[in-house]
CSV table of C-alpha atoms in Angstrom, one decimal:
chain,number,residue,atom,x,y,z
A,107,UNK,CA,79.1,-131.1,-16.2
A,108,UNK,CA,76.1,-133.1,-15.3
A,109,UNK,CA,72.8,-131.2,-14.7
A,110,UNK,CA,71.4,-132.9,-11.7
A,111,UNK,CA,68.0,-131.3,-12.3
A,112,UNK,CA,67.6,-132.8,-15.7
A,113,UNK,CA,65.2,-135.6,-16.6
A,114,UNK,CA,68.0,-137.6,-18.2
A,115,UNK,CA,70.0,-137.7,-15.0
A,116,UNK,CA,66.9,-138.8,-13.0
A,117,UNK,CA,66.1,-141.5,-15.5
A,118,UNK,CA,69.6,-142.9,-15.5
A,119,UNK,CA,69.7,-143.1,-11.7
A,120,UNK,CA,66.3,-144.7,-11.7
A,121,UNK,CA,67.2,-147.2,-14.4
A,122,UNK,CA,70.3,-148.3,-12.5
A,123,UNK,CA,68.3,-148.7,-9.4
A,124,UNK,CA,65.5,-150.8,-11.0
A,125,UNK,CA,68.0,-153.0,-12.9
A,126,UNK,CA,69.1,-154.7,-9.7
A,127,UNK,CA,65.5,-155.7,-8.9
A,128,UNK,CA,63.5,-156.9,-11.8
A,129,UNK,CA,60.5,-158.6,-10.2
A,130,UNK,CA,57.2,-156.8,-10.3
A,131,UNK,CA,56.8,-156.9,-6.5
A,132,UNK,CA,60.2,-155.4,-6.0
A,133,UNK,CA,59.6,-152.7,-8.5
A,134,UNK,CA,56.2,-151.8,-6.8
A,135,UNK,CA,57.8,-151.7,-3.4
A,136,UNK,CA,60.6,-149.4,-4.6
A,137,UNK,CA,58.2,-147.0,-6.2
A,138,UNK,CA,56.2,-146.9,-2.9
A,139,UNK,CA,59.5,-146.1,-1.0
A,140,UNK,CA,60.4,-143.3,-3.3
A,141,UNK,CA,56.9,-141.8,-3.0
A,142,UNK,CA,57.0,-142.0,0.8
A,143,UNK,CA,60.4,-140.5,0.9
A,144,UNK,CA,59.3,-137.6,-1.3
A,145,UNK,CA,56.4,-136.9,1.0
A,146,UNK,CA,58.7,-136.9,4.0
A,147,UNK,CA,61.1,-134.4,2.4
A,148,UNK,CA,58.2,-132.1,1.5
A,149,UNK,CA,56.9,-132.1,5.1
A,150,UNK,CA,60.3,-131.4,6.6
A,151,UNK,CA,60.9,-128.6,4.2
A,152,UNK,CA,57.5,-127.1,4.9
A,153,UNK,CA,58.0,-127.3,8.7
A,154,UNK,CA,61.4,-125.6,8.4
A,155,UNK,CA,60.0,-122.9,6.3
A,156,UNK,CA,57.3,-122.1,8.9
A,157,UNK,CA,59.8,-122.1,11.7
A,158,UNK,CA,62.1,-119.7,9.8
A,159,UNK,CA,59.1,-117.3,9.4
A,160,UNK,CA,57.2,-117.2,12.7
A,161,UNK,CA,54.8,-114.6,11.5
A,162,UNK,CA,53.7,-116.7,8.5
A,163,UNK,CA,50.9,-118.6,10.3
A,164,UNK,CA,49.2,-115.2,11.0
A,165,UNK,CA,49.7,-113.8,7.5
A,166,UNK,CA,47.0,-114.3,4.9
A,167,UNK,CA,47.9,-116.8,2.2
A,168,UNK,CA,44.4,-116.7,0.9
A,169,UNK,CA,43.7,-113.0,1.3
A,170,UNK,CA,42.3,-112.7,-2.2
A,171,UNK,CA,39.4,-115.0,-1.3
A,172,UNK,CA,38.5,-112.9,1.7
A,173,UNK,CA,38.5,-109.4,0.1
A,174,UNK,CA,34.8,-108.9,0.6
A,175,UNK,CA,34.6,-109.9,4.3
A,176,UNK,CA,34.3,-107.1,6.9
A,177,UNK,CA,35.6,-107.0,10.4
A,178,UNK,CA,32.2,-107.4,12.0
A,179,UNK,CA,31.9,-110.7,10.1
A,180,UNK,CA,35.0,-112.2,11.7
A,181,UNK,CA,34.4,-115.7,13.0
A,182,UNK,CA,34.5,-116.0,16.8
A,183,UNK,CA,36.4,-118.9,18.1
A,184,UNK,CA,34.3,-120.8,20.7
A,185,UNK,CA,35.7,-120.2,24.2
A,186,UNK,CA,34.4,-122.0,27.3
A,187,UNK,CA,32.2,-119.9,29.6
A,188,UNK,CA,34.7,-120.4,32.5
A,189,UNK,CA,37.5,-118.9,30.4
A,190,UNK,CA,35.4,-115.9,29.5
A,191,UNK,CA,33.9,-115.1,32.9
A,192,UNK,CA,35.7,-116.8,35.8
A,193,UNK,CA,38.0,-114.7,38.0
A,194,UNK,CA,41.7,-115.6,38.0
A,195,UNK,CA,42.9,-118.1,40.6
A,196,UNK,CA,43.7,-116.1,43.8
A,197,UNK,CA,45.9,-118.5,45.6
A,198,UNK,CA,44.1,-117.8,48.9
A,199,UNK,CA,45.1,-114.1,48.9
A,200,UNK,CA,42.7,-111.9,50.9
A,201,UNK,CA,42.6,-108.2,52.1
A,202,UNK,CA,44.6,-107.4,55.2
A,203,UNK,CA,44.5,-103.7,56.3
A,204,UNK,CA,44.5,-103.9,60.1
A,205,UNK,CA,47.3,-102.0,61.8
A,206,UNK,CA,50.3,-103.9,63.2
A,207,UNK,CA,50.8,-104.3,67.0
A,208,UNK,CA,53.3,-101.3,66.9
A,209,UNK,CA,50.7,-98.9,65.5
A,210,UNK,CA,49.6,-96.2,67.9
A,211,UNK,CA,46.2,-94.6,68.2
A,212,UNK,CA,45.7,-91.1,66.9
A,213,UNK,CA,46.1,-88.1,69.3
A,214,UNK,CA,44.4,-84.8,69.0
A,215,UNK,CA,46.5,-82.2,67.3
A,216,UNK,CA,46.0,-78.4,67.1
A,217,UNK,CA,48.0,-78.3,63.8
A,218,UNK,CA,45.8,-78.4,60.7
A,219,UNK,CA,46.2,-79.5,57.1
A,220,UNK,CA,43.8,-78.1,54.5
A,221,UNK,CA,43.8,-79.6,51.0
A,222,UNK,CA,42.5,-78.8,47.6
A,223,UNK,CA,42.1,-82.1,45.8
A,224,UNK,CA,42.8,-81.8,42.1
A,225,UNK,CA,41.6,-83.8,39.1
A,226,UNK,CA,38.6,-86.0,38.4
A,227,UNK,CA,36.8,-88.4,40.8
A,228,UNK,CA,39.5,-91.1,41.0
A,229,UNK,CA,42.4,-88.7,41.0
A,230,UNK,CA,40.7,-86.9,44.0
A,231,UNK,CA,40.0,-90.2,45.7
A,232,UNK,CA,43.5,-91.5,45.6
A,233,UNK,CA,44.9,-88.0,46.4
A,234,UNK,CA,42.7,-87.8,49.5
A,235,UNK,CA,43.9,-91.2,50.7
A,236,UNK,CA,47.5,-90.0,50.3
A,237,UNK,CA,46.7,-86.9,52.4
A,238,UNK,CA,45.2,-89.0,55.2
A,239,UNK,CA,48.6,-90.7,55.4
A,240,UNK,CA,50.5,-87.4,55.2
A,241,UNK,CA,48.4,-85.9,58.0
A,242,UNK,CA,49.2,-89.0,60.1
A,243,UNK,CA,52.9,-88.7,59.4
A,244,UNK,CA,52.9,-85.0,60.2
A,245,UNK,CA,50.8,-85.5,63.3
A,246,UNK,CA,48.2,-83.1,62.1
A,247,UNK,CA,44.4,-82.7,62.0
A,248,UNK,CA,42.9,-83.0,58.5
A,249,UNK,CA,40.2,-80.6,57.4
A,250,UNK,CA,37.7,-82.2,55.0
A,251,UNK,CA,39.2,-81.6,51.6
A,252,UNK,CA,38.0,-79.1,49.0
A,253,UNK,CA,37.2,-80.7,45.7
A,254,UNK,CA,38.4,-79.6,42.3
A,255,UNK,CA,35.9,-77.3,40.6
A,256,UNK,CA,38.2,-76.3,37.8
A,257,UNK,CA,38.7,-79.6,36.0
A,258,UNK,CA,37.3,-80.3,32.5
A,259,UNK,CA,33.8,-81.0,33.8
A,260,UNK,CA,33.6,-77.9,36.1
A,261,UNK,CA,31.7,-79.9,38.8
A,262,UNK,CA,30.5,-77.8,41.7
A,263,UNK,CA,30.1,-80.8,44.1
A,264,UNK,CA,31.5,-80.5,47.6
A,265,UNK,CA,32.9,-83.4,49.6
A,266,UNK,CA,29.5,-84.4,51.2
A,267,UNK,CA,27.8,-84.5,47.8
A,268,UNK,CA,30.1,-87.4,46.7
A,269,UNK,CA,31.3,-89.1,49.9
A,270,UNK,CA,29.7,-90.1,53.1
A,271,UNK,CA,31.3,-87.4,55.3
A,272,UNK,CA,30.4,-88.8,58.7
A,273,UNK,CA,31.5,-92.3,57.7
A,274,UNK,CA,34.8,-90.9,56.5
A,275,UNK,CA,35.5,-89.2,59.9
A,276,UNK,CA,34.3,-92.1,62.0
A,277,UNK,CA,36.2,-94.8,60.1
A,278,UNK,CA,39.5,-93.0,60.4
A,279,UNK,CA,39.2,-91.7,64.0
A,280,UNK,CA,41.7,-94.2,65.2
A,281,UNK,CA,44.3,-93.0,62.6
A,282,UNK,CA,43.9,-89.2,62.5
A,283,UNK,CA,41.6,-86.5,63.7
A,284,UNK,CA,39.3,-85.1,60.9
A,285,UNK,CA,37.2,-82.0,61.2
A,286,UNK,CA,34.7,-80.5,58.8
A,287,UNK,CA,36.2,-77.0,58.9
A,288,UNK,CA,38.9,-74.9,60.6
A,289,UNK,CA,38.2,-73.5,64.0
A,290,UNK,CA,36.9,-69.9,63.7
A,291,UNK,CA,40.0,-68.6,65.4
A,292,UNK,CA,42.3,-69.9,62.7
A,293,UNK,CA,40.2,-68.9,59.6
A,294,UNK,CA,42.3,-65.8,59.1
A,295,UNK,CA,45.5,-67.1,60.5
A,296,UNK,CA,48.5,-67.1,58.1
A,297,UNK,CA,49.1,-70.4,56.4
A,298,UNK,CA,52.1,-72.2,54.9
A,299,UNK,CA,51.2,-73.0,51.3
A,300,UNK,CA,53.0,-76.0,49.9
A,301,UNK,CA,53.3,-77.9,46.7
A,302,UNK,CA,54.6,-81.2,48.2
A,303,UNK,CA,57.0,-83.1,46.0
A,304,UNK,CA,55.5,-85.9,44.1
A,305,UNK,CA,56.2,-89.5,45.2
A,306,UNK,CA,57.8,-88.5,48.4
A,307,UNK,CA,58.9,-90.7,51.3
A,308,UNK,CA,58.0,-90.6,55.0
A,309,UNK,CA,61.4,-88.9,55.7
A,310,UNK,CA,60.4,-86.0,53.4
A,311,UNK,CA,57.2,-85.3,55.4
A,312,UNK,CA,59.0,-85.7,58.7
A,313,UNK,CA,61.2,-82.9,57.5
A,314,UNK,CA,58.1,-80.9,56.6
A,315,UNK,CA,57.1,-80.9,60.3
A,316,UNK,CA,59.5,-78.0,60.7
A,317,UNK,CA,56.7,-75.8,59.3
A,318,UNK,CA,54.8,-76.2,62.6
A,319,UNK,CA,57.4,-73.9,64.2
A,320,UNK,CA,56.0,-70.9,62.3
A,321,UNK,CA,52.5,-72.0,61.3
A,322,UNK,CA,49.5,-73.7,62.7
A,323,UNK,CA,47.8,-74.2,59.4
A,324,UNK,CA,49.3,-75.8,56.3
A,325,UNK,CA,47.5,-75.6,53.0
A,326,UNK,CA,48.3,-78.2,50.3
A,327,UNK,CA,47.6,-77.1,46.8
A,328,UNK,CA,47.6,-80.6,45.2
A,329,UNK,CA,46.7,-83.9,46.6
A,330,UNK,CA,47.5,-86.4,43.8
A,331,UNK,CA,50.6,-88.6,43.9
A,332,UNK,CA,52.0,-87.1,47.1
A,333,UNK,CA,53.4,-90.4,48.4
A,334,UNK,CA,55.8,-92.9,46.9
A,335,UNK,CA,54.4,-96.2,45.7
A,336,UNK,CA,57.0,-98.4,47.3
A,337,UNK,CA,59.4,-98.5,50.3
A,338,UNK,CA,56.9,-97.0,52.8
A,339,UNK,CA,56.2,-98.4,56.3
A,340,UNK,CA,53.7,-101.2,56.3
A,341,UNK,CA,51.3,-99.3,58.6
A,342,UNK,CA,51.3,-96.2,56.3
A,343,UNK,CA,50.5,-98.4,53.3
A,344,UNK,CA,47.7,-100.1,55.1
A,345,UNK,CA,46.3,-96.7,56.2
A,346,UNK,CA,46.2,-95.6,52.6
A,347,UNK,CA,44.1,-98.8,51.9
A,348,UNK,CA,41.8,-98.2,54.8
A,349,UNK,CA,41.2,-94.6,53.6
A,350,UNK,CA,40.5,-95.6,50.0
A,351,UNK,CA,38.6,-98.9,50.4
A,352,UNK,CA,36.8,-98.3,53.7
A,353,UNK,CA,36.6,-94.7,54.6
A,354,UNK,CA,35.8,-93.1,51.2
A,355,UNK,CA,32.4,-94.6,50.8
A,356,UNK,CA,30.2,-92.8,48.4
A,357,UNK,CA,27.3,-90.7,49.6
A,358,UNK,CA,24.0,-92.7,50.4
A,359,UNK,CA,22.1,-91.4,47.3
A,360,UNK,CA,25.0,-92.5,45.0
A,361,UNK,CA,25.4,-95.9,46.7
A,362,UNK,CA,21.7,-96.6,46.6
A,363,UNK,CA,21.3,-95.8,42.9
A,364,UNK,CA,24.5,-97.6,42.0
A,365,UNK,CA,23.2,-100.8,43.6
A,366,UNK,CA,19.9,-100.5,41.9
A,367,UNK,CA,21.5,-100.2,38.5
A,368,UNK,CA,23.7,-103.3,39.2
A,369,UNK,CA,20.5,-105.2,40.0
A,370,UNK,CA,18.9,-104.1,36.8
A,371,UNK,CA,21.9,-105.2,34.8
A,372,UNK,CA,21.8,-108.6,36.5
A,373,UNK,CA,18.1,-109.0,35.7
A,374,UNK,CA,18.8,-108.3,32.0
A,375,UNK,CA,21.7,-110.7,31.5
A,376,UNK,CA,23.0,-112.1,34.9
A,377,UNK,CA,26.6,-111.4,33.7
A,378,UNK,CA,28.0,-108.3,32.2
A,379,UNK,CA,31.1,-106.5,31.1
A,380,UNK,CA,31.8,-103.0,32.4
A,381,UNK,CA,33.7,-101.3,29.6
A,382,UNK,CA,35.5,-98.1,30.5
A,383,UNK,CA,35.4,-96.6,27.0
A,384,UNK,CA,37.8,-93.6,27.4
A,385,UNK,CA,36.7,-92.1,24.1
A,386,UNK,CA,35.8,-88.8,25.5
A,387,UNK,CA,36.6,-85.4,24.0
A,388,UNK,CA,39.1,-84.3,26.7
A,389,UNK,CA,41.1,-87.6,26.6
A,390,UNK,CA,41.4,-87.6,22.8
A,391,UNK,CA,42.4,-84.0,22.8
A,392,UNK,CA,44.9,-84.4,25.6
A,393,UNK,CA,46.6,-87.5,24.0
A,394,UNK,CA,46.4,-86.1,20.5
A,395,UNK,CA,44.8,-89.3,19.2
A,396,UNK,CA,42.8,-88.7,16.1
A,397,UNK,CA,42.8,-92.1,14.4
A,398,UNK,CA,39.4,-92.8,12.9
A,399,UNK,CA,38.2,-89.2,13.2
A,400,UNK,CA,37.2,-86.8,10.5
A,401,UNK,CA,39.4,-83.8,9.6
A,402,UNK,CA,36.9,-81.4,11.3
A,403,UNK,CA,36.9,-83.5,14.5
A,404,UNK,CA,40.7,-83.7,14.6
A,405,UNK,CA,40.9,-79.9,14.2
A,406,UNK,CA,38.4,-79.4,17.0
A,407,UNK,CA,40.6,-81.5,19.3
A,408,UNK,CA,43.7,-79.6,18.3
A,409,UNK,CA,42.1,-76.2,19.1
A,410,UNK,CA,41.0,-77.5,22.5
A,411,UNK,CA,44.5,-78.7,23.3
A,412,UNK,CA,45.9,-75.3,22.2
A,413,UNK,CA,43.5,-73.4,24.4
A,414,UNK,CA,43.9,-75.6,27.6
A,415,UNK,CA,46.7,-73.8,29.4
A,416,UNK,CA,47.7,-76.6,31.9
A,417,UNK,CA,48.2,-79.1,29.0
A,418,UNK,CA,51.9,-78.5,28.3
A,419,UNK,CA,52.3,-80.5,25.1
A,420,UNK,CA,50.6,-78.8,22.2
A,421,UNK,CA,52.0,-80.5,19.1
A,422,UNK,CA,51.5,-84.3,19.0
A,423,UNK,CA,52.0,-86.8,16.2
A,424,UNK,CA,48.8,-88.9,16.3
A,425,UNK,CA,50.3,-91.8,14.3
A,426,UNK,CA,53.3,-92.1,16.6
A,427,UNK,CA,51.0,-91.9,19.6
A,428,UNK,CA,48.8,-94.8,18.3
A,429,UNK,CA,51.7,-97.0,17.3
A,430,UNK,CA,53.3,-96.5,20.7
A,431,UNK,CA,50.2,-97.7,22.4
A,432,UNK,CA,49.4,-94.3,24.0
A,433,UNK,CA,45.9,-93.9,22.5
A,434,UNK,CA,42.6,-95.2,23.9
A,435,UNK,CA,41.2,-98.0,21.8
A,436,UNK,CA,38.4,-96.8,19.5
A,437,UNK,CA,34.9,-98.2,19.8
A,438,UNK,CA,35.5,-100.3,16.7
A,439,UNK,CA,38.8,-101.6,18.0
A,440,UNK,CA,37.2,-102.6,21.3
A,441,UNK,CA,34.5,-104.5,19.4
A,442,UNK,CA,37.0,-106.4,17.4
A,443,UNK,CA,39.1,-107.1,20.5
A,444,UNK,CA,36.2,-108.5,22.6
A,445,UNK,CA,34.9,-110.7,19.7
A,446,UNK,CA,38.5,-112.0,19.3
A,447,UNK,CA,38.6,-112.9,23.0
A,448,UNK,CA,35.6,-115.1,22.4
A,449,UNK,CA,32.7,-113.0,23.8
A,450,UNK,CA,29.5,-113.6,21.8
A,451,UNK,CA,27.4,-110.8,20.2
A,452,UNK,CA,24.8,-111.4,22.9
A,453,UNK,CA,27.1,-110.2,25.7
A,454,UNK,CA,25.7,-107.4,27.8
A,455,UNK,CA,28.1,-104.5,27.9
A,456,UNK,CA,27.8,-101.5,30.2
A,457,UNK,CA,29.6,-98.4,29.0
A,458,UNK,CA,31.3,-96.7,32.1
A,459,UNK,CA,32.2,-93.4,30.6
A,460,UNK,CA,31.2,-89.8,30.0
A,461,UNK,CA,29.9,-88.6,26.7
A,462,UNK,CA,31.5,-90.5,23.8
A,463,UNK,CA,33.1,-88.2,21.3
A,464,UNK,CA,31.1,-88.2,18.1
A,465,UNK,CA,28.2,-90.1,19.7
A,466,UNK,CA,26.4,-92.8,17.8
A,467,UNK,CA,28.5,-92.1,14.7
A,468,UNK,CA,31.5,-93.8,16.4
A,469,UNK,CA,29.5,-96.1,18.7
A,470,UNK,CA,27.9,-97.9,15.7
A,471,UNK,CA,31.1,-99.9,15.1
A,472,UNK,CA,30.9,-101.3,18.6
A,473,UNK,CA,27.1,-101.8,18.5
A,474,UNK,CA,27.3,-103.7,15.2
A,475,UNK,CA,29.3,-106.4,17.0
A,476,UNK,CA,27.6,-106.2,20.4
A,477,UNK,CA,24.0,-104.9,20.1
A,478,UNK,CA,23.3,-105.1,23.8
A,479,UNK,CA,25.2,-102.0,24.9
A,480,UNK,CA,23.8,-99.9,27.7
A,481,UNK,CA,24.6,-96.7,29.5
A,482,UNK,CA,23.4,-95.4,32.9
A,483,UNK,CA,21.1,-93.1,30.9
A,484,UNK,CA,19.3,-96.2,29.5
A,485,UNK,CA,19.3,-98.1,32.8
A,486,UNK,CA,18.1,-95.3,35.1
A,487,UNK,CA,15.1,-93.2,34.8
A,488,UNK,CA,15.3,-89.4,34.1
A,489,UNK,CA,13.9,-88.8,37.6
A,490,UNK,CA,16.6,-90.9,39.2
A,491,UNK,CA,19.4,-89.1,37.3
A,492,UNK,CA,18.0,-85.6,37.8
A,493,UNK,CA,19.7,-85.1,41.1
A,494,UNK,CA,23.1,-85.9,39.4
A,495,UNK,CA,22.7,-83.7,36.4
A,496,UNK,CA,25.7,-81.4,35.7
A,497,UNK,CA,27.7,-83.2,38.4
A,498,UNK,CA,30.2,-85.3,36.5
A,499,UNK,CA,32.0,-86.6,39.6
A,500,UNK,CA,28.7,-88.0,41.0
A,501,UNK,CA,27.8,-89.8,37.7
A,502,UNK,CA,31.4,-91.1,37.5
A,503,UNK,CA,30.8,-92.6,41.0
A,504,UNK,CA,27.9,-94.5,39.6
A,505,UNK,CA,30.2,-95.9,36.8
A,506,UNK,CA,32.7,-96.8,39.5
A,507,UNK,CA,30.2,-98.8,41.5
A,508,UNK,CA,28.9,-100.7,38.4
A,509,UNK,CA,32.5,-101.4,37.3
A,510,UNK,CA,33.6,-102.8,40.6
A,511,UNK,CA,30.6,-105.1,40.7
A,512,UNK,CA,30.9,-106.3,37.1
A,513,UNK,CA,31.9,-109.9,36.1
A,514,UNK,CA,34.6,-108.5,33.8
A,515,UNK,CA,36.1,-105.0,33.7
A,516,UNK,CA,37.8,-103.8,30.5
A,517,UNK,CA,39.4,-100.4,30.3
A,518,UNK,CA,40.2,-99.0,26.8
A,519,UNK,CA,42.9,-96.8,28.3
A,520,UNK,CA,45.0,-97.0,31.5
A,521,UNK,CA,43.9,-93.7,33.1
A,522,UNK,CA,43.0,-92.9,36.7
A,523,UNK,CA,39.7,-94.7,36.8
A,524,UNK,CA,41.1,-97.8,35.1
A,525,UNK,CA,44.0,-98.1,37.6
A,526,UNK,CA,41.7,-97.4,40.6
A,527,UNK,CA,39.1,-99.9,39.6
A,528,UNK,CA,41.7,-102.6,38.8
A,529,UNK,CA,43.3,-102.1,42.2
A,530,UNK,CA,40.0,-102.2,44.0
A,531,UNK,CA,39.0,-105.4,42.1
A,532,UNK,CA,42.4,-107.0,43.1
A,533,UNK,CA,41.8,-106.0,46.7
A,534,UNK,CA,38.3,-107.6,46.7
A,535,UNK,CA,39.5,-110.9,45.5
A,536,UNK,CA,41.1,-110.6,42.1
A,537,UNK,CA,37.9,-110.1,40.1
A,538,UNK,CA,38.5,-110.5,36.3
A,539,UNK,CA,40.1,-107.4,34.7
A,540,UNK,CA,41.3,-107.6,31.1
A,541,UNK,CA,43.9,-104.9,30.3
A,542,UNK,CA,44.3,-104.6,26.5
A,543,UNK,CA,47.9,-104.6,25.2
A,544,UNK,CA,47.2,-101.5,23.1
A,545,UNK,CA,50.6,-101.4,21.4
A,546,UNK,CA,50.4,-105.0,20.3
A,547,UNK,CA,46.7,-104.7,19.3
A,548,UNK,CA,47.4,-101.8,17.0
A,549,UNK,CA,49.8,-104.0,15.0
A,550,UNK,CA,47.1,-106.7,14.7
A,551,UNK,CA,44.4,-104.2,13.8
A,552,UNK,CA,46.6,-102.7,11.0
A,553,UNK,CA,47.4,-106.2,9.7
A,554,UNK,CA,43.7,-106.9,9.7
A,555,UNK,CA,42.9,-103.7,7.9
A,556,UNK,CA,45.6,-104.4,5.3
A,557,UNK,CA,44.4,-108.0,4.7
A,558,UNK,CA,47.7,-109.4,6.0
A,559,UNK,CA,46.1,-111.3,8.8
A,560,UNK,CA,44.1,-114.5,8.4
A,561,UNK,CA,40.7,-114.0,10.0
A,562,UNK,CA,40.8,-117.5,11.5
A,563,UNK,CA,44.1,-116.6,13.3
A,564,UNK,CA,42.8,-113.4,14.9
A,565,UNK,CA,41.2,-115.0,17.9
A,566,UNK,CA,44.2,-117.2,18.7
A,567,UNK,CA,46.6,-114.4,18.4
A,568,UNK,CA,44.6,-112.0,20.6
A,569,UNK,CA,43.9,-114.6,23.2
A,570,UNK,CA,47.5,-115.7,23.4
A,571,UNK,CA,48.6,-112.0,23.8
A,572,UNK,CA,46.2,-111.5,26.8
A,573,UNK,CA,46.7,-114.8,28.7
A,574,UNK,CA,48.6,-112.9,31.5
A,575,UNK,CA,46.6,-109.7,31.4
A,576,UNK,CA,43.5,-110.7,33.3
A,577,UNK,CA,44.1,-109.4,36.8
A,578,UNK,CA,45.8,-112.4,38.3
A,579,UNK,CA,47.9,-111.9,41.5
A,580,UNK,CA,51.3,-110.5,41.1
A,581,UNK,CA,53.5,-108.1,43.1
A,582,UNK,CA,53.6,-104.4,42.2
A,583,UNK,CA,56.1,-103.5,39.5
A,584,UNK,CA,59.0,-101.3,40.4
A,585,UNK,CA,60.7,-98.6,38.3
A,586,UNK,CA,61.6,-99.2,34.7
A,587,UNK,CA,65.3,-100.2,34.2
A,588,UNK,CA,67.7,-97.4,33.1
A,589,UNK,CA,65.7,-94.5,34.6
A,590,UNK,CA,67.6,-92.5,37.1
A,591,UNK,CA,66.8,-89.7,39.6
A,592,UNK,CA,63.4,-88.9,40.8
A,593,UNK,CA,62.0,-89.7,37.4
A,594,UNK,CA,62.2,-93.4,38.2
A,595,UNK,CA,59.3,-93.0,40.7
A,596,UNK,CA,57.0,-91.9,37.9
A,597,UNK,CA,57.6,-95.2,36.1
A,598,UNK,CA,56.6,-97.3,39.1
A,599,UNK,CA,53.3,-99.1,39.1
A,600,UNK,CA,50.7,-97.2,41.1
A,601,UNK,CA,50.2,-98.4,44.7
A,602,UNK,CA,46.4,-98.0,44.1
A,603,UNK,CA,46.5,-100.1,40.9
A,604,UNK,CA,48.1,-103.0,42.8
A,605,UNK,CA,48.2,-102.9,46.6
A,606,UNK,CA,49.9,-106.2,46.8
A,607,UNK,CA,51.7,-107.2,49.0
A,608,UNK,CA,51.1,-104.6,51.7
A,609,UNK,CA,47.2,-104.7,51.8
A,610,UNK,CA,46.7,-108.3,50.4
A,611,UNK,CA,47.9,-111.3,52.4
A,612,UNK,CA,48.4,-115.0,51.9
A,613,UNK,CA,46.3,-117.4,53.8
A,614,UNK,CA,48.6,-119.8,55.7
A,615,UNK,CA,45.8,-122.3,55.9
A,616,UNK,CA,45.4,-122.3,52.2
A,617,UNK,CA,49.1,-122.9,51.6
A,618,UNK,CA,49.1,-125.8,54.1
């Protein structure tokens, strides 16, 4: 049997080929053709090999030569300023929250709804907006809500400390009647105490009006997520937007300082990123995310979770949480992410968050990549912040204002503030909001850590992954497929994260 890989076989074939053309020119031409054909075969084979292994371009073929390079030395791909800072194209979309022609003005009602708003600042804000709509549906007078004083921060603030109370009442007077407190005659009257079902429809609350037969006062124990995200009347949805984006204005001292801090940021760098770095003790403990922490820090978080009664899940696998994309990005991961997107080290970054767990120990990994990192404590004077000391909801309101006004908003975790800020920025004209794909990024970070990812491919891979995660217009997402029963409502995108299409309209003139 002939061995077709042998040199004898190749020589015999070549000899027969050359024997037909004996002139020097012909021989030279034939050699050139054979060489060109060999190059063509090699290129085709290489291309096919790469197509068969799509991950190969991102895997390191020269990892040995990069062993000594660290993540903070990763080359940053040059990206045009417009791509880094410009807002997504809005297609002429604009806010539209006026009532329809069928909407009727509010009428005075001697039925009263009292509310205890639960959660942190943004959970309370969206919950209050829901209760404004609920009071309208039930034809009731809303008493100024009580704020949560039992959350993680134990903030003692009352409504008027955080919000402009008179503005709230006046702005919504055409929708519902709002009073500061119950009439004296009803202070000791029996009340119907209700835990309204989450994500309920208008029909549910119309049925609840049966309570007025026996009670004049209804107390609602929780305010968050009391209304469905979808399939509500247009006027109810727009009322929710009027309540959140117009009526719930922050108290004058908060608004004033917030605007001053924005001006100071502009004077330092003109453009800035507001980074909601959700790397706080309560969030890490609640989610069970301990990646990058010491053993003692991990144990401290475990004990906190065990001792917090209203956190139902006690045992959490931190590795599974992280791989599933359920953990906040660490300061180090955020730094790598922003550099990969193309932001230069000189970028001004405002940290919109409470106290970062571990302090400077964990922040150093971010600051090594972006030295110009500031907090409200470094922007404001001690005298300016003195009035807000020990009032976490008020300082969170400052972060909210600065985040809304930022050129780019980046949340490291999709919590209540991240969703509320993104929704508000969409409402105001689709200001740039970059939502990290945490699950996808974890895979990239691990490849980088294990020297399996070419450093030069990092930026391309991260940028491609986030092309459609920058806050551009899109309709609100419905429930996840395959989920049945009331559980499907929990999987819907929050109305306050994306109030399109009910509160954002298309300009007919623009389309023409």
